[in-house]
Structure formats: C-alpha cells, structure tokens
Amino acid sequence: MTTTTRILTVDDSPSMRALLRQALFAQGFDVAQADDGVSALDWLQTNDVDVIITDINMPRLDGFGLIEKLRASSRHRHCPILVLSTESSDEKKARARQAGATGWIIKPFDAARLATAVRRVTH
Amino acid sequence: MQGQTHASGDHSVEFTTVLGSCVAACLYDPLARVGGMNHFLLATPAAQNGVPDAAYGLFLMEVLVNEMLKRGATRNGMRAHLYGGANLGPTTRRIGSVNSAFARRFLEVEGIQLIHADLGGNAARRLDFRPAQGRARCRIVAESPPEASPQRFSPSAVGVVELF
C-alpha cells in the first residue's frame, strides 16, 4: 500500500497558493497551505508533512525565519524544505542553504519539475 | 518596458511605456511613498513550454509586488491602477481582454485595491507614471506600440531546481 506524499505550501499570495495546490494535487500529492511563516508554524504544531515548500518574502515571518525555526524544532528538524521564489541571487540561496533548506526552485515553476524535486527529496 | 518591472521611491523618477494589448499594472503605497509598474503580455491561450499562462502572469505580478515590498511597501497599503489591454487585432483575438481580465482577477484575489482602470478599446496608450507620488498620466496615441511578444522563458530556465 502506498501512502500519498503530503506537502505544506507556504506563500502569502492567495493566487500562488491556489496555483500550487492545483498543480501539486494534479501530480498526486496531498496539499495543505499556510499564508506565512507564523501560520505554518502554528499548523505544524499538530500536523506532520513529508515536505514543505515555502516562499521567501512573507509578512510576520519570512521563509528564512521559518526554515531556521523548523530546523531548531525536534518535530520537523529533518523535514525536507524547498524554497520556491522569484529570487535567484546566490546570496539568497546561500542564506537559505545555511538556514537548512533542502533546495531552491525559481518561479515561475514547472509542475512536472516541481513534482520530480518533491519525489527526490522524499525518498 | 515590455516584460519589465520597476519600482522606486525616488521623486525624480518617471516610468514611461506605450501599451497596445499589453497591460501595465501601477502599484502605489501612499504611506511608504513607493510605487512600481510592470508591463506584461500573456501568451495567446495555448500554454507554451508546459507552463500555463497563469504561472507566468503570477510571476510577473509577484515580481512587482516583491519590488514594492523591498522598498518598504505593505500589501495592505498598496493601491493599483491598470492601463492598456486594447484589442488591436481582429476581433477574434481579444488578447487585450485576456490580459485585462487576468490583471483584474489578480488584484481582486490578492486583496489589492483597484482605484482606477483605463483598459480595453482598440487604440494604443502612452503611460507615464511617477512612482514616488503614485501619479499616472495616460493618453490615447496614434503611434503603434512596439510589436508585442508574450513574456516567454526558455524551457531550461523555467522552474530550475537546485538541491543543496
């Protein structure tokens, strides 16, 4: 019996959350959503996922802060975290890597490539 | 400036563009005194490179919003103007209407207040926007806009994945 990979997407744009949900669901994943880092942490207190996909520029707690807090937590320390961002600078990528991100994906995203990345980091 | 996005809080800066079927979204945050403008054209209905137009459109709008946020604007503080979206070609190719509808829907879904729109028709527009003041001047012009080509990314650049 195979279990469906569960993803938490974190993005402050309702349009992007809807697009991601549609694209990932079509690829066979189970998708939960949060609208920023604080919402994500709240939700993750009582829920588990197989991978987290997060934007960087978000209010209250940005992607970097979210990654740092997750890596400091016992429950989600080892959960793969992929950054999905319009940014592509080496500086931002290095910062994400240092914080503990698993990878970086540049927007606009390709659904098939995103799905492949999710499968790679969850196996 | 087709396919480009610019934002600024500099009072000496003015952005200028000519619009045919393309749409320009002008955002302004009166508290931060920062404004930005993009100029985009979505592809004709068929998706290319395996990436739907919605993804491209969101990317272009998100870049604009992010440029505003970097300069101190907030999402709640932003106000929007939309210009362009003329249908210049045969009536069966209402590309301007498609672009206009996308822009309106984006602002509505994102909760960004649209305070003025000058969209549609069948004539080109010249737009001048002062981002630090949030002031725009738009007029119909006889000049033809530059030949529009949809914002496209090479297949290898879309959704590049880097695993650390």
Tab-separated table of C-alpha atoms in Angstrom:
chain	number	residue	atom	x	y	z
A	1	MET	CA	0.000	0.000	0.000
A	2	THR	CA	1.422	3.366	-0.967
A	3	THR	CA	0.761	6.492	1.014
A	4	THR	CA	0.232	9.873	-0.570
A	5	THR	CA	3.031	12.344	-0.057
A	6	ARG	CA	1.780	15.262	1.997
A	7	ILE	CA	3.052	18.759	1.228
A	8	LEU	CA	2.677	22.033	3.120
A	9	THR	CA	2.931	25.064	0.829
A	10	VAL	CA	3.643	28.422	2.459
A	11	ASP	CA	3.024	31.597	0.447
A	12	ASP	CA	1.351	34.912	1.256
A	13	SER	CA	-0.181	35.177	-2.224
A	14	PRO	CA	-3.642	33.593	-2.463
A	15	SER	CA	-3.196	33.298	-6.224
A	16	MET	CA	0.068	31.409	-5.863
A	17	ARG	CA	-1.351	29.130	-3.168
A	18	ALA	CA	-4.256	28.260	-5.467
A	19	LEU	CA	-1.971	27.609	-8.425
A	20	LEU	CA	0.381	25.455	-6.370
A	21	ARG	CA	-2.458	23.498	-4.867
A	22	GLN	CA	-3.917	22.798	-8.294
A	23	ALA	CA	-0.565	21.821	-9.793
A	24	LEU	CA	0.557	19.578	-6.925
A	25	PHE	CA	-2.823	17.927	-6.494
A	26	ALA	CA	-2.796	17.097	-10.204
A	27	GLN	CA	0.581	15.417	-9.646
A	28	GLY	CA	-0.934	13.178	-6.990
A	29	PHE	CA	0.097	14.939	-3.800
A	30	ASP	CA	-1.910	15.856	-0.750
A	31	VAL	CA	-1.605	19.621	-0.171
A	32	ALA	CA	-2.020	21.753	2.934
A	33	GLN	CA	-1.450	25.517	2.909
A	34	ALA	CA	-0.333	28.375	5.109
A	35	ASP	CA	-0.192	32.064	4.290
A	36	ASP	CA	3.060	32.911	6.054
A	37	GLY	CA	5.711	31.558	8.384
A	38	VAL	CA	3.721	32.137	11.566
A	39	SER	CA	0.662	30.322	10.201
A	40	ALA	CA	2.864	27.484	9.039
A	41	LEU	CA	4.456	27.033	12.473
A	42	ASP	CA	1.054	27.130	14.153
A	43	TRP	CA	-0.277	24.435	11.844
A	44	LEU	CA	2.819	22.282	12.143
A	45	GLN	CA	2.472	22.129	15.915
A	46	THR	CA	-0.218	19.493	15.465
A	47	ASN	CA	0.347	18.226	11.928
A	48	ASP	CA	3.075	16.413	10.049
A	49	VAL	CA	4.039	16.624	6.414
A	50	ASP	CA	6.548	14.925	4.146
A	51	VAL	CA	7.901	18.124	2.589
A	52	ILE	CA	7.465	21.873	2.944
A	53	ILE	CA	7.543	24.287	0.004
A	54	THR	CA	7.932	27.888	1.070
A	55	ASP	CA	8.143	31.340	-0.424
A	56	ILE	CA	10.703	33.795	0.965
A	57	ASN	CA	9.066	37.217	1.043
A	58	MET	CA	6.192	36.903	3.515
A	59	PRO	CA	4.859	39.057	6.360
A	60	ARG	CA	5.304	38.294	10.072
A	61	LEU	CA	7.860	35.508	9.463
A	62	ASP	CA	9.660	35.145	6.151
A	63	GLY	CA	10.928	31.968	4.541
A	64	PHE	CA	14.387	32.216	6.078
A	65	GLY	CA	12.945	32.604	9.558
A	66	LEU	CA	10.581	29.699	9.011
A	67	ILE	CA	13.389	27.409	7.918
A	68	GLU	CA	15.532	28.347	10.919
A	69	LYS	CA	12.727	27.708	13.379
A	70	LEU	CA	11.861	24.373	11.813
A	71	ARG	CA	15.480	23.228	11.928
A	72	ALA	CA	15.579	24.156	15.602
A	73	SER	CA	12.465	22.131	16.351
A	74	SER	CA	12.594	18.480	17.303
A	75	ARG	CA	9.464	17.552	15.395
A	76	HIS	CA	10.332	18.922	11.938
A	77	ARG	CA	14.089	19.126	12.083
A	78	HIS	CA	14.556	16.605	9.286
A	79	CYS	CA	11.617	17.511	7.085
A	80	PRO	CA	12.747	18.461	3.552
A	81	ILE	CA	12.168	22.157	2.874
A	82	LEU	CA	12.171	23.539	-0.665
A	83	VAL	CA	12.231	27.267	-1.301
A	84	LEU	CA	10.035	28.426	-4.203
A	85	SER	CA	10.831	32.024	-5.044
A	86	THR	CA	11.125	34.653	-7.759
A	87	GLU	CA	14.528	35.445	-6.297
A	88	SER	CA	17.598	33.790	-7.762
A	89	SER	CA	20.580	35.518	-6.223
A	90	ASP	CA	23.476	33.434	-4.960
A	91	GLU	CA	23.347	35.392	-1.718
A	92	LYS	CA	19.733	34.420	-1.018
A	93	LYS	CA	20.372	30.797	-1.954
A	94	ALA	CA	23.401	30.677	0.328
A	95	ARG	CA	21.362	32.118	3.159
A	96	ALA	CA	18.651	29.507	2.637
A	97	ARG	CA	21.205	26.749	2.496
A	98	GLN	CA	22.799	27.964	5.706
A	99	ALA	CA	19.412	28.118	7.393
A	100	GLY	CA	18.842	24.493	6.488
A	101	ALA	CA	16.834	24.481	3.263
A	102	THR	CA	16.960	21.355	1.149
A	103	GLY	CA	16.733	23.104	-2.202
A	104	TRP	CA	15.729	26.171	-4.202
A	105	ILE	CA	13.249	26.409	-7.070
A	106	ILE	CA	12.880	29.521	-9.184
A	107	LYS	CA	9.458	30.810	-10.177
A	108	PRO	CA	7.622	30.512	-12.481
A	109	PHE	CA	7.521	26.861	-11.600
A	110	ASP	CA	7.075	23.914	-13.869
A	111	ALA	CA	4.684	21.437	-12.286
A	112	ALA	CA	6.496	18.361	-13.538
A	113	ARG	CA	9.890	19.617	-12.366
A	114	LEU	CA	8.458	20.572	-9.015
A	115	ALA	CA	6.920	17.137	-8.614
A	116	THR	CA	10.205	15.470	-9.509
A	117	ALA	CA	12.001	17.555	-6.909
A	118	VAL	CA	9.438	16.616	-4.262
A	119	ARG	CA	9.829	12.940	-5.065
A	120	ARG	CA	13.611	13.185	-4.955
A	121	VAL	CA	13.714	14.777	-1.512
A	122	THR	CA	11.136	12.447	-0.013
A	123	HIS	CA	12.867	9.223	-0.999
B	1	MET	CA	9.486	48.403	-20.952
B	2	GLN	CA	7.534	45.388	-22.075
B	3	GLY	CA	8.223	42.385	-19.897
B	4	GLN	CA	9.931	44.518	-17.280
B	5	THR	CA	9.147	45.575	-13.754
B	6	HIS	CA	10.420	48.663	-11.981
B	7	ALA	CA	9.775	50.213	-8.600
B	8	SER	CA	11.113	53.327	-6.936
B	9	GLY	CA	10.673	55.858	-4.158
B	10	ASP	CA	12.761	58.463	-5.955
B	11	HIS	CA	10.820	61.645	-6.705
B	12	SER	CA	12.842	62.325	-9.822
B	13	VAL	CA	11.921	59.029	-11.462
B	14	GLU	CA	9.211	58.593	-14.070
B	15	PHE	CA	8.385	55.360	-15.884
B	16	THR	CA	7.071	55.568	-19.424
B	17	THR	CA	5.701	52.978	-21.759
B	18	VAL	CA	3.413	52.509	-24.734
B	19	LEU	CA	0.676	49.919	-24.435
B	20	GLY	CA	-1.264	48.070	-27.081
B	21	SER	CA	-2.772	44.795	-25.964
B	22	CYS	CA	-0.295	44.648	-23.097
B	23	VAL	CA	-1.364	45.718	-19.638
B	24	ALA	CA	0.589	47.861	-17.207
B	25	ALA	CA	-0.157	47.497	-13.521
B	26	CYS	CA	0.848	50.520	-11.452
B	27	LEU	CA	1.051	49.974	-7.706
B	28	TYR	CA	1.447	52.713	-5.138
B	29	ASP	CA	1.742	52.688	-1.357
B	30	PRO	CA	0.943	56.202	-0.080
B	31	LEU	CA	2.409	55.553	3.368
B	32	ALA	CA	5.708	54.191	2.099
B	33	ARG	CA	5.627	56.603	-0.859
B	34	VAL	CA	6.809	53.872	-3.135
B	35	GLY	CA	5.428	52.892	-6.491
B	36	GLY	CA	6.069	50.337	-9.154
B	37	MET	CA	4.962	49.413	-12.611
B	38	ASN	CA	5.134	46.367	-14.822
B	39	HIS	CA	4.200	45.826	-18.448
B	40	PHE	CA	3.121	42.380	-19.455
B	41	LEU	CA	1.593	40.363	-22.188
B	42	LEU	CA	0.389	36.883	-21.584
B	43	ALA	CA	0.601	34.369	-24.370
B	44	THR	CA	-2.333	33.567	-26.541
B	45	PRO	CA	-4.487	30.923	-24.883
B	46	ALA	CA	-2.355	27.908	-25.642
B	47	ALA	CA	0.245	27.314	-22.948
B	48	GLN	CA	3.820	27.008	-24.054
B	49	ASN	CA	6.809	25.206	-22.615
B	50	GLY	CA	4.446	23.193	-20.448
B	51	VAL	CA	3.845	26.157	-18.146
B	52	PRO	CA	0.365	27.625	-18.105
B	53	ASP	CA	-0.044	31.334	-18.635
B	54	ALA	CA	-1.388	31.691	-15.117
B	55	ALA	CA	2.054	30.785	-13.780
B	56	TYR	CA	3.726	33.385	-15.991
B	57	GLY	CA	1.220	36.021	-15.119
B	58	LEU	CA	1.561	35.370	-11.414
B	59	PHE	CA	5.327	35.515	-11.715
B	60	LEU	CA	5.202	38.926	-13.384
B	61	MET	CA	2.792	40.352	-10.824
B	62	GLU	CA	4.655	38.798	-7.906
B	63	VAL	CA	7.922	40.359	-9.042
B	64	LEU	CA	6.212	43.762	-8.983
B	65	VAL	CA	4.734	43.180	-5.531
B	66	ASN	CA	8.085	41.976	-4.201
B	67	GLU	CA	9.884	45.017	-5.584
B	68	MET	CA	7.384	47.171	-3.725
B	69	LEU	CA	7.790	45.193	-0.504
B	70	LYS	CA	11.586	45.508	-0.682
B	71	ARG	CA	11.174	49.280	-0.674
B	72	GLY	CA	9.001	49.385	2.407
B	73	ALA	CA	5.504	48.979	0.971
B	74	THR	CA	2.949	46.652	2.526
B	75	ARG	CA	0.361	44.536	0.762
B	76	ASN	CA	-2.465	46.166	2.666
B	77	GLY	CA	-1.156	49.608	1.799
B	78	MET	CA	-0.916	49.109	-1.937
B	79	ARG	CA	-3.320	50.703	-4.365
B	80	ALA	CA	-3.485	49.806	-8.058
B	81	HIS	CA	-4.118	51.365	-11.425
B	82	LEU	CA	-4.431	49.297	-14.597
B	83	TYR	CA	-3.870	50.542	-18.137
B	84	GLY	CA	-3.825	49.089	-21.619
B	85	GLY	CA	-5.393	45.845	-22.707
B	86	ALA	CA	-6.589	47.161	-26.073
B	87	ASN	CA	-7.774	44.701	-28.688
B	88	LEU	CA	-5.794	45.871	-31.692
B	89	GLY	CA	-6.093	42.842	-33.897
B	90	PRO	CA	-9.048	41.081	-35.440
B	91	THR	CA	-11.973	40.806	-33.055
B	92	THR	CA	-11.442	37.078	-32.776
B	93	ARG	CA	-8.130	37.630	-30.989
B	94	ARG	CA	-9.097	39.527	-27.869
B	95	ILE	CA	-5.685	39.347	-26.294
B	96	GLY	CA	-6.106	42.703	-24.602
B	97	SER	CA	-9.267	41.488	-22.897
B	98	VAL	CA	-7.488	38.371	-21.674
B	99	ASN	CA	-4.665	40.429	-20.194
B	100	SER	CA	-7.094	42.860	-18.598
B	101	ALA	CA	-9.186	40.115	-17.051
B	102	PHE	CA	-6.100	38.436	-15.630
B	103	ALA	CA	-4.876	41.666	-14.030
B	104	ARG	CA	-8.262	42.496	-12.515
B	105	ARG	CA	-8.637	38.972	-11.125
B	106	PHE	CA	-5.154	39.020	-9.641
B	107	LEU	CA	-5.785	42.252	-7.758
B	108	GLU	CA	-9.141	41.002	-6.510
B	109	VAL	CA	-7.764	37.698	-5.275
B	110	GLU	CA	-4.717	39.327	-3.690
B	111	GLY	CA	-6.833	41.940	-1.947
B	112	ILE	CA	-5.069	44.891	-3.572
B	113	GLN	CA	-7.482	47.767	-4.066
B	114	LEU	CA	-8.007	48.793	-7.691
B	115	ILE	CA	-8.714	52.501	-7.715
B	116	HIS	CA	-8.551	53.238	-11.432
B	117	ALA	CA	-8.596	51.268	-14.664
B	118	ASP	CA	-8.249	52.503	-18.239
B	119	LEU	CA	-8.495	49.290	-20.195
B	120	GLY	CA	-9.805	47.996	-23.463
B	121	GLY	CA	-10.772	49.813	-26.612
B	122	ASN	CA	-8.811	49.482	-29.825
B	123	ALA	CA	-6.159	52.172	-29.583
B	124	ALA	CA	-2.672	52.329	-28.152
B	125	ARG	CA	-1.975	54.251	-24.973
B	126	ARG	CA	1.053	56.109	-23.699
B	127	LEU	CA	1.507	55.841	-19.942
B	128	ASP	CA	3.715	57.972	-17.725
B	129	PHE	CA	3.910	57.019	-14.059
B	130	ARG	CA	5.639	58.787	-11.208
B	131	PRO	CA	6.150	56.021	-8.651
B	132	ALA	CA	7.041	58.147	-5.625
B	133	GLN	CA	3.873	60.193	-5.971
B	134	GLY	CA	1.623	57.490	-7.361
B	135	ARG	CA	0.589	59.777	-10.218
B	136	ALA	CA	-0.160	58.428	-13.651
B	137	ARG	CA	-0.924	60.125	-16.933
B	138	CYS	CA	-2.380	58.038	-19.714
B	139	ARG	CA	-3.492	59.166	-23.149
B	140	ILE	CA	-4.500	57.615	-26.420
B	141	VAL	CA	-1.782	57.862	-29.029
B	142	ALA	CA	-1.600	57.332	-32.715
B	143	GLU	CA	1.805	55.724	-32.607
B	144	SER	CA	1.889	51.976	-32.889
B	145	PRO	CA	3.138	50.165	-29.835
B	146	PRO	CA	6.223	48.028	-30.247
B	147	GLU	CA	5.400	44.629	-31.676
B	148	ALA	CA	4.206	42.655	-28.716
B	149	SER	CA	5.729	39.320	-27.923
B	150	PRO	CA	4.495	37.292	-24.978
B	151	GLN	CA	6.749	37.010	-21.971
B	152	ARG	CA	8.470	33.709	-22.532
B	153	PHE	CA	11.083	31.782	-20.721
B	154	SER	CA	13.318	29.204	-22.268
B	155	PRO	CA	12.349	25.693	-21.195
B	156	SER	CA	15.632	25.263	-19.374
B	157	ALA	CA	15.030	28.383	-17.249
B	158	VAL	CA	11.514	27.613	-16.091
B	159	GLY	CA	11.323	26.205	-12.602
B	160	VAL	CA	15.037	25.493	-12.298
B	161	VAL	CA	15.566	23.232	-9.301
B	162	GLU	CA	18.741	23.301	-7.245
B	163	LEU	CA	19.070	20.759	-4.467
B	164	PHE	CA	21.625	21.627	-1.812
